[in-house]
Tab-separated table of C-alpha atoms and ligand atoms in Angstrom:
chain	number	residue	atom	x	y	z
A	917	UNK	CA	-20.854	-69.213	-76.849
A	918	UNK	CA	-23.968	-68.303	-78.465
A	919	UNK	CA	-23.845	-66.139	-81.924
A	920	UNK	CA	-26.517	-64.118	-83.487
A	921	UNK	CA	-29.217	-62.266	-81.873
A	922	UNK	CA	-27.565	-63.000	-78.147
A	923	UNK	CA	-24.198	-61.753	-79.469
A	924	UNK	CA	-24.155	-57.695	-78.549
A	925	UNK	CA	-20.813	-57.885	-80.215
A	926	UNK	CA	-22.954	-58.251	-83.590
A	927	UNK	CA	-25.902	-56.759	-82.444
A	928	UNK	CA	-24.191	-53.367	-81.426
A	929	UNK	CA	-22.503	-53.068	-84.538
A	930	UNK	CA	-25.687	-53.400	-87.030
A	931	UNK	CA	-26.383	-50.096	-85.644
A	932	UNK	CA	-26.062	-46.530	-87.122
A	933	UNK	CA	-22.812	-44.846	-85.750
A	934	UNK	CA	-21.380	-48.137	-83.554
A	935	UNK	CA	-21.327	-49.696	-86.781
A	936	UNK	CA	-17.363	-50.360	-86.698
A	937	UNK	CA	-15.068	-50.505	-83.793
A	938	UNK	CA	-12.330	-47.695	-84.571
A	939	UNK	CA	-8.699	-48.490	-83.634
A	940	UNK	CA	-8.458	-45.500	-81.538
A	941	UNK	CA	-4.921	-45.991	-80.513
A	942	UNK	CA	-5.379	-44.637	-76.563
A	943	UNK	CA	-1.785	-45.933	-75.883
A	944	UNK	CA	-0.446	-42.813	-77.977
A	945	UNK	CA	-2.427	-40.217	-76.451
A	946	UNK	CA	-0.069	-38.544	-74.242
A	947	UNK	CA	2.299	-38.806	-76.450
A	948	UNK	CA	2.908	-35.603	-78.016
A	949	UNK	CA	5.452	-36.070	-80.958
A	950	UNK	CA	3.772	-39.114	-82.472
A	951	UNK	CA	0.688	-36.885	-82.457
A	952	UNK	CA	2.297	-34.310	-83.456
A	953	UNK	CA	3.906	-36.361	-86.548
A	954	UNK	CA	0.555	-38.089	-87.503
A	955	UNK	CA	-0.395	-34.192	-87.784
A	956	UNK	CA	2.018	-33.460	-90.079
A	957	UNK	CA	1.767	-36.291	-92.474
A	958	UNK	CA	-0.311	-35.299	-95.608
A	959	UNK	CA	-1.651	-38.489	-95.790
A	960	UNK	CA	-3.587	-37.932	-92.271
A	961	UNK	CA	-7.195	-37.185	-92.451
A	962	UNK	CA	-9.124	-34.119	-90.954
A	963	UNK	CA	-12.387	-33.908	-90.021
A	964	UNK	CA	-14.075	-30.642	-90.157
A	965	UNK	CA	-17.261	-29.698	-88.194
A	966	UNK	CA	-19.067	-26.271	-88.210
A	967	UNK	CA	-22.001	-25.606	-86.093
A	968	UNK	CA	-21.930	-29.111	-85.041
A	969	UNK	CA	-22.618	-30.306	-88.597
A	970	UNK	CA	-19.909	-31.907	-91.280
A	971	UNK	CA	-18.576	-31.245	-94.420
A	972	UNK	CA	-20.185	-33.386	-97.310
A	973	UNK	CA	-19.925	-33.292	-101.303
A	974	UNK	CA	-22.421	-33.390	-103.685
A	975	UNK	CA	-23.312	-37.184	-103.479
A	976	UNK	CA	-23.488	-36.877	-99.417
A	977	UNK	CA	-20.132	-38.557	-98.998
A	978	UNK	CA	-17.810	-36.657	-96.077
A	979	UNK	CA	-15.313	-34.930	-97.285
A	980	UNK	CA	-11.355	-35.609	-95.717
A	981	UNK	CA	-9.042	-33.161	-95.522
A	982	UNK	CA	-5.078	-33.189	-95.504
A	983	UNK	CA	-3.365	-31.240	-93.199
A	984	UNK	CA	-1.897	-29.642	-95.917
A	985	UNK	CA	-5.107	-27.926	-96.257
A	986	UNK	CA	-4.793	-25.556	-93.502
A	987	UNK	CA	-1.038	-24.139	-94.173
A	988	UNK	CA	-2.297	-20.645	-93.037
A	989	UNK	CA	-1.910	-20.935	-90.174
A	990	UNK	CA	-0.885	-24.850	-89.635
A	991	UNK	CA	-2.718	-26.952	-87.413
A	992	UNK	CA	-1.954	-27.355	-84.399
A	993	UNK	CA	-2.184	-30.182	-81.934
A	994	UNK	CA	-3.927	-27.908	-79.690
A	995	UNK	CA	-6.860	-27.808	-81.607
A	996	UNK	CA	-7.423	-30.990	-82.980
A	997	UNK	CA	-8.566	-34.032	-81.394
A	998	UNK	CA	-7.215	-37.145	-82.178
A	999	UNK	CA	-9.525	-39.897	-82.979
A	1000	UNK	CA	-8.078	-43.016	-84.559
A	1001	UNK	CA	-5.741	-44.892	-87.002
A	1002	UNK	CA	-7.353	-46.960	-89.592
A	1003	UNK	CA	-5.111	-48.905	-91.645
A	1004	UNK	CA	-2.595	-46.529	-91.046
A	1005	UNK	CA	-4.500	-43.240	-91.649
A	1006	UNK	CA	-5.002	-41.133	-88.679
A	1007	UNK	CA	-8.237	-39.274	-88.340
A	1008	UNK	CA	-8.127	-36.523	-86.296
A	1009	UNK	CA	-11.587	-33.657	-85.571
A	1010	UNK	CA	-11.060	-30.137	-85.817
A	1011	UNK	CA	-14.034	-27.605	-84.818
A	1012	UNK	CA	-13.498	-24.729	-87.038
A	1013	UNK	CA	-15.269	-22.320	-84.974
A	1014	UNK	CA	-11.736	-22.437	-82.861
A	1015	UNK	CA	-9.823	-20.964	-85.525
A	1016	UNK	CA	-9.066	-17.450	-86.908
A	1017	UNK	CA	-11.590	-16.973	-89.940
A	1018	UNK	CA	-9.786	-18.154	-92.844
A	1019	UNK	CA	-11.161	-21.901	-92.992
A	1020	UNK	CA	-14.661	-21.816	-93.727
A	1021	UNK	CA	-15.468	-20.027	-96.317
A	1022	UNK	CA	-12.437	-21.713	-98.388
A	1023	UNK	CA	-14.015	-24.579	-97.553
A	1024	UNK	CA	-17.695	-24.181	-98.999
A	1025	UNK	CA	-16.603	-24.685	-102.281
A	1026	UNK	CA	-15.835	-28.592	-101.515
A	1027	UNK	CA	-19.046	-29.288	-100.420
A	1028	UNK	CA	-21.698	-28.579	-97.518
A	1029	UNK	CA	-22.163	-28.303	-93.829
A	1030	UNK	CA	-24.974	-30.681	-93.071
A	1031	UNK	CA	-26.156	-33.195	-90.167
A	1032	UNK	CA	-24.690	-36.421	-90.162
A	1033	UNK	CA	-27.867	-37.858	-88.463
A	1034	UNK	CA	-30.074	-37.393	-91.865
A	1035	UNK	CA	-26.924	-38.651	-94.117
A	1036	UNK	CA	-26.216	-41.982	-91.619
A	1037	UNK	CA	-27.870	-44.383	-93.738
A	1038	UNK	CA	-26.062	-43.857	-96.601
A	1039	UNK	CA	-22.735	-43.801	-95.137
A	1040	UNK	CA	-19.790	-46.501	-95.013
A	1041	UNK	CA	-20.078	-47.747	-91.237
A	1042	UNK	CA	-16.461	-46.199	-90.750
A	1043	UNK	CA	-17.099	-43.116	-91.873
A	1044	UNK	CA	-20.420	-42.699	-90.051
A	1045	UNK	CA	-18.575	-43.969	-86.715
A	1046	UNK	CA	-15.574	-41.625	-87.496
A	1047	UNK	CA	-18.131	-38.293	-87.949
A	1048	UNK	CA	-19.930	-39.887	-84.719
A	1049	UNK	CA	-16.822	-39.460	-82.545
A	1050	UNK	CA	-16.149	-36.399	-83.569
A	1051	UNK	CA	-19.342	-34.797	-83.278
A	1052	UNK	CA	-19.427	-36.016	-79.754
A	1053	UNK	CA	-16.125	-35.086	-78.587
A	1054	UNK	CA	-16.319	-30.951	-80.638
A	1055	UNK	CA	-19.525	-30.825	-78.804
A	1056	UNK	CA	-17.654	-31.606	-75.129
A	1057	UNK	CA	-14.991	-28.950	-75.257
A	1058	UNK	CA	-17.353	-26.518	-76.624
A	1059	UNK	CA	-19.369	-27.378	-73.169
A	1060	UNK	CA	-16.325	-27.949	-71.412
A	1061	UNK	CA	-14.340	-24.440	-71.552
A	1062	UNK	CA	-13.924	-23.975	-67.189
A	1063	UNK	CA	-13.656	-26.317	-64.763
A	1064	UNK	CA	-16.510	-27.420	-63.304
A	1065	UNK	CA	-14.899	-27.382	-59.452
A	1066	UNK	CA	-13.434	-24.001	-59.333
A	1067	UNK	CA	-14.521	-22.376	-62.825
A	1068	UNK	CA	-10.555	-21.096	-63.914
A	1069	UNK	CA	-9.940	-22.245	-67.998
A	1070	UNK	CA	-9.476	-25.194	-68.684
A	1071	UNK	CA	-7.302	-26.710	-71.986
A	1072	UNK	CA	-7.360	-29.669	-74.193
A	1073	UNK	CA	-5.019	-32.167	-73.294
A	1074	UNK	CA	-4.375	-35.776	-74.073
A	1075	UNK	CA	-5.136	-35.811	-77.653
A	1076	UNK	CA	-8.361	-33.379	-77.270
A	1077	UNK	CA	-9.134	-36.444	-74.534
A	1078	UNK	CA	-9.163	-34.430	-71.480
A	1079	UNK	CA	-9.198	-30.485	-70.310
A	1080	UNK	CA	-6.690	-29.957	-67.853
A	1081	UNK	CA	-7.789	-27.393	-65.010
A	1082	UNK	CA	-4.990	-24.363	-65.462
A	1083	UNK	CA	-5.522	-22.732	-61.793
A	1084	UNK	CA	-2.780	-23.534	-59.984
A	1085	UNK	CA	-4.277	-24.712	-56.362
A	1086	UNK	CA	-6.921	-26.977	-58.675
A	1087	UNK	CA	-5.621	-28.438	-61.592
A	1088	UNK	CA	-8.269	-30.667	-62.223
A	1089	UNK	CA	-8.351	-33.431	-65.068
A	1090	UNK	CA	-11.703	-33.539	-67.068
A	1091	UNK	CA	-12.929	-36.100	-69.177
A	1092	UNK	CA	-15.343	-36.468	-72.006
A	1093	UNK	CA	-19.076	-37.396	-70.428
A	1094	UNK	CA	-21.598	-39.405	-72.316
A	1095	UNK	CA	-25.261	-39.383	-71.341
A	1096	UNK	CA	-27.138	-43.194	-70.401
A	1097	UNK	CA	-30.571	-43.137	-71.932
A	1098	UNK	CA	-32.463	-46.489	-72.394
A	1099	UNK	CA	-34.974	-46.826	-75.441
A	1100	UNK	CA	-37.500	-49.663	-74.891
A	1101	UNK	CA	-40.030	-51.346	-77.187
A	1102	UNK	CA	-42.838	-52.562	-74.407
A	1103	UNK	CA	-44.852	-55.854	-75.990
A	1104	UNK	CA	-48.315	-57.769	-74.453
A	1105	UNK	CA	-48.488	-60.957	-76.258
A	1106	UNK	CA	-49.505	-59.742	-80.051
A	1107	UNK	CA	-49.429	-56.002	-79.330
A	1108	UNK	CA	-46.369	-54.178	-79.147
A	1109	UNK	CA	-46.239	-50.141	-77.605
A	1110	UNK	CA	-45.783	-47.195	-79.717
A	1111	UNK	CA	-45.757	-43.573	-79.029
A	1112	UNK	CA	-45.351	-40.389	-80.331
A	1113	UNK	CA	-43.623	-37.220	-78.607
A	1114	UNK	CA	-44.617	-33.537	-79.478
A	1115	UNK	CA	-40.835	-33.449	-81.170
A	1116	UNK	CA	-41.340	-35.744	-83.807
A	1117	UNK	CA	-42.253	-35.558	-87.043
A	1118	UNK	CA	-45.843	-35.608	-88.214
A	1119	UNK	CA	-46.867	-39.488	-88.250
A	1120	UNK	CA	-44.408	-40.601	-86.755
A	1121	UNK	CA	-44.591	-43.113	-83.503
A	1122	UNK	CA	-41.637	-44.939	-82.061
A	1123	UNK	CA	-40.603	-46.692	-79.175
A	1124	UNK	CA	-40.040	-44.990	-75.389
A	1125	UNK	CA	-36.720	-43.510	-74.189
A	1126	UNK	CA	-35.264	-41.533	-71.807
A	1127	UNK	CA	-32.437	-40.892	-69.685
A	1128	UNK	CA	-30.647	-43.073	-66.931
A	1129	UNK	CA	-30.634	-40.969	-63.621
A	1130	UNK	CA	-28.143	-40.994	-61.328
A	1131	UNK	CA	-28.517	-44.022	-58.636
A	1132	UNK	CA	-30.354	-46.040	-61.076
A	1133	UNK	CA	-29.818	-49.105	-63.158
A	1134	UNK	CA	-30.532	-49.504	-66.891
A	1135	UNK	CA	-33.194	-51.456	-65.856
A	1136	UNK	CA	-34.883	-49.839	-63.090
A	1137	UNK	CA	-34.772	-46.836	-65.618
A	1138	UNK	CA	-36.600	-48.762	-68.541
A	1139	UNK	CA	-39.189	-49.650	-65.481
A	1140	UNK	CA	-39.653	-45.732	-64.306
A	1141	UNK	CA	-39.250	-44.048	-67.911
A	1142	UNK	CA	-42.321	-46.540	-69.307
A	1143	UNK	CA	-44.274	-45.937	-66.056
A	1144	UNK	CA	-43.878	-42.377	-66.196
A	1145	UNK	CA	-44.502	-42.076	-69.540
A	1146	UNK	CA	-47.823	-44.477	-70.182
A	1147	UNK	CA	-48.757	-45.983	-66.712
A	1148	UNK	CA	-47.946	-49.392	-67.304
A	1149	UNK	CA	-45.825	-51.894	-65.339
A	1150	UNK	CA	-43.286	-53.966	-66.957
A	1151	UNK	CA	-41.838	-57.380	-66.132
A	1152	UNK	CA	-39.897	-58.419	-67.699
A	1153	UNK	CA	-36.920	-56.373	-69.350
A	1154	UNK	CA	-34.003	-57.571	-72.118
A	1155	UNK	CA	-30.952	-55.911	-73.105
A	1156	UNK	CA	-30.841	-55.630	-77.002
A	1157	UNK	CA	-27.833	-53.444	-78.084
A	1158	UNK	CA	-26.499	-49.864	-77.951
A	1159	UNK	CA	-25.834	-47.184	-79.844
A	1160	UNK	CA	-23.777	-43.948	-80.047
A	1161	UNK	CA	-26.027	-40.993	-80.435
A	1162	UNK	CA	-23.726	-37.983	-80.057
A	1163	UNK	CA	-26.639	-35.429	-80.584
A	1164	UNK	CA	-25.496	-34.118	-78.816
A	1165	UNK	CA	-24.306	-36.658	-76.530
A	1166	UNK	CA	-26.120	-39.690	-75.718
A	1167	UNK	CA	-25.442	-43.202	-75.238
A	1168	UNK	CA	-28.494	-45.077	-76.269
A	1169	UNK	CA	-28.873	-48.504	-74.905
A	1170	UNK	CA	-31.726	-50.280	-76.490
A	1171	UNK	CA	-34.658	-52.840	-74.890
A	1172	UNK	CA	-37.461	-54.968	-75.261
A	1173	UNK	CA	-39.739	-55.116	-72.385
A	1174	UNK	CA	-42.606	-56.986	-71.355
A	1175	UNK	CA	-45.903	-56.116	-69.775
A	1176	UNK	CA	-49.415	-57.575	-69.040
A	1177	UNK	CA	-50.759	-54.219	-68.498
A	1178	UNK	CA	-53.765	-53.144	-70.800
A	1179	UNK	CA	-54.865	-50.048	-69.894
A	1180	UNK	CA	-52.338	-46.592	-70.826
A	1181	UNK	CA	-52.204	-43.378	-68.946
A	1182	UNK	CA	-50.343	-41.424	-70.626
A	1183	UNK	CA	-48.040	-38.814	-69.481
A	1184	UNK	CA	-49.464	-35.403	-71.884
A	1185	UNK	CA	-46.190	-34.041	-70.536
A	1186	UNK	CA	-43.705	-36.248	-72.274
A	1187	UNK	CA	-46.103	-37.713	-74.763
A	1188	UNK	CA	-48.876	-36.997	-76.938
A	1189	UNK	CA	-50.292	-40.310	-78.457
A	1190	UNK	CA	-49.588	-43.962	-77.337
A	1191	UNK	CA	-51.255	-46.869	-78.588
A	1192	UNK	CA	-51.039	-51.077	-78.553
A	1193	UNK	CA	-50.535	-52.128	-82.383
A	1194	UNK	CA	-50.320	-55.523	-83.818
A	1195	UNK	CA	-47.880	-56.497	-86.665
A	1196	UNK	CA	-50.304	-56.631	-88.564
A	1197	UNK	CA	-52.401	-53.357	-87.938
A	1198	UNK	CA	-48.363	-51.501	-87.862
A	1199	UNK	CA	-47.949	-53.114	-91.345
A	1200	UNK	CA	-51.200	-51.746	-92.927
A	1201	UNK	CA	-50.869	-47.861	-91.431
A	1202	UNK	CA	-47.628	-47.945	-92.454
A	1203	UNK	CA	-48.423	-49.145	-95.866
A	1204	UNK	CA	-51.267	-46.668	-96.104
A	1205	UNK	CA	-49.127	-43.882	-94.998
A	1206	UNK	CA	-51.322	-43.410	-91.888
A	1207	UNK	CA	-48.029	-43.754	-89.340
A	1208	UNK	CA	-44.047	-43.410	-90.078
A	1209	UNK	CA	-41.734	-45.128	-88.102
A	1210	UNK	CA	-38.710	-43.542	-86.700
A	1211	UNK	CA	-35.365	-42.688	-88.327
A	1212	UNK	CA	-33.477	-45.410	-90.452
A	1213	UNK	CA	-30.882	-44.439	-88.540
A	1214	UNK	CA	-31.974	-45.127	-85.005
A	1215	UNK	CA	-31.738	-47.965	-82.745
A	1216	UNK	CA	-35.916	-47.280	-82.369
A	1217	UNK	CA	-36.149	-48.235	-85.772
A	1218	UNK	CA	-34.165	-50.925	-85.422
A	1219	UNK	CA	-36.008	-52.391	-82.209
A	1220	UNK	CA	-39.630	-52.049	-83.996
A	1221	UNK	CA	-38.217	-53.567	-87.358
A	1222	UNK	CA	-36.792	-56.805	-85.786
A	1223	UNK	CA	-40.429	-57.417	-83.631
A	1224	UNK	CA	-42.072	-56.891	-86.930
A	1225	UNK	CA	-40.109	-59.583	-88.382
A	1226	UNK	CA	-39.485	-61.869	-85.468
A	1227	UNK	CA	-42.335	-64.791	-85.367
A	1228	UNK	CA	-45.397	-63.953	-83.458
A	1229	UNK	CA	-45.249	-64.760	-79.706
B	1845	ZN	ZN1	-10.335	-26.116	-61.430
């Protein structure tokens, strides 16, 4: 067995948000009083989300509550979601928009709603993977109210791990979805391939992504999204690790790709500036505040850091 750079184990786990591999105790999921116990111990932690952002204090830390927070009315396993047990804590996510009034404003005065996406980088990898899950999972049954086949209501079950159907000649399971997209740093030789959408920031330039359709392989996808997007052909393509992204509910699964194509036609649809860049010429606009590169918190940023410090070609 190889280790390092070849291990996606290790690689996978650098990242923002799959930065720690939660115990998330599936074997207890239909199992309604353990649940229903690990809900009533104090010591349990709750995760609160409002408008799909999270409850932080002053020094950007998430705030955990007990369930002996919410005594008016109790929680109840109907409306949380069970995520995991960490050395003997269970963590479960609650979206407060399901509940009568009362929460919210009570609980402005321990700290503020923000996105976990800006806060990632300073996060414990637990605690980023924790508000990860959650995020991802809230956002699902918000989404995920009727059945898709016949359109009757449709209710948590399993843990907040399924909606069950409730029409009686459907009865449907449903399960959480996550979205494929494949983000891809494209080299030739020295250069490597950097572009900028209209949605980023000003400056900004990062690698090429975009969704896995149906039908298609990861890697038949990193060969149509860079076509699409700048007209050029690659070769050669290498898996390099993935990455929860639950905004709201992505997968990413990051590459490097080769090419021998020059030339760029770019797609003024999808993007709005690509250009080849050495190390070298990245280094100095980045240094000169000419270009930004993409979110610490990214697997883009990640991709375009480790070719910047790799060895030349
Ligand atoms: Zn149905």
């Amino acid at each position: 067995m190889t280790e390092g750079k070849s291990n996606h184990l290790i690689a996978s786990s650098r990242n923002y948000f799959g930065g720690c591999a939660l115990t998330r105790m599936t074997e207890h999921r239909e199992d309604r009083v353990w649940l229903a116990e690990r809900l009533g111990d104090p010591t349990t932690r709750i995760i609160v989300l409002q408008d799909a952002q999270h409850l932080f204090d002053s020094n950007n830390q998430p705030v955990f509550l007990s369930p002996l927070d919410f005594s008016s009315p109790p929680l109840d396993l109907h409306e949380t979601i069970f995520l995991s047990e960490e050395e003997g804590v269970a963590y479960f996510a609650l979206d407060l928009s399901t509940r009568s009034n009362d929460g919210a404003n009570a609980l402005h005065r321990l700290g503020e709603f923000k996105d976990v996406k800006l806060l990632a980088p300073f996060l414990p990898a637990q605690d980023a993977a924790l508000l990860a899950y959650a995020r991802a999972l809230v956002h699902w049954h918000q989404t995920h109210r009727f059945c898709g086949a016949c359109g009757a209501p449709a209710e948590p079950r399993s843990g907040g791990h399924m909606r069950q159907c409730l029409s009686a000649t459907c009865g449907r399971q449903h399960f959480p979805r996550t979205d494929p997209a494949i983000i891809v740093l494209v080299t030739r030789g020295e250069y490597a391939l950097l572009a900028r959408s209209p949605h980023f920031r000003p400056k900004v330039l990062s690698t090429l992504a975009g969704f896995v359709e149906p039908g298609e392989t990861l890697e038949a996808a990193v060969k149509r999204e860079v076509f699409e997007e700048t007209g050029v052909h690659v070769y050669h393509v290498e898996y390099h690790s993935s990455q929860p992204w639950p905004f709201p509910s992505s997968l990413m699964i990051g590459f490097y790709a080769k090419t021998d194509t020059t030339e760029l036609h770019v797609n003024a649809q999808e993007i709005e500036e690509a250009r080849w860049l050495t190390r070298a010429e990245l280094r100095a606009a980045v240094a000169s505040g000419e270009l930004l590169l993409p979110s610490l918190a990214s697997i883009s940023y990640r991709l375009i850091r480790e070719w910047l410090e790799a060895e030349s070609e």
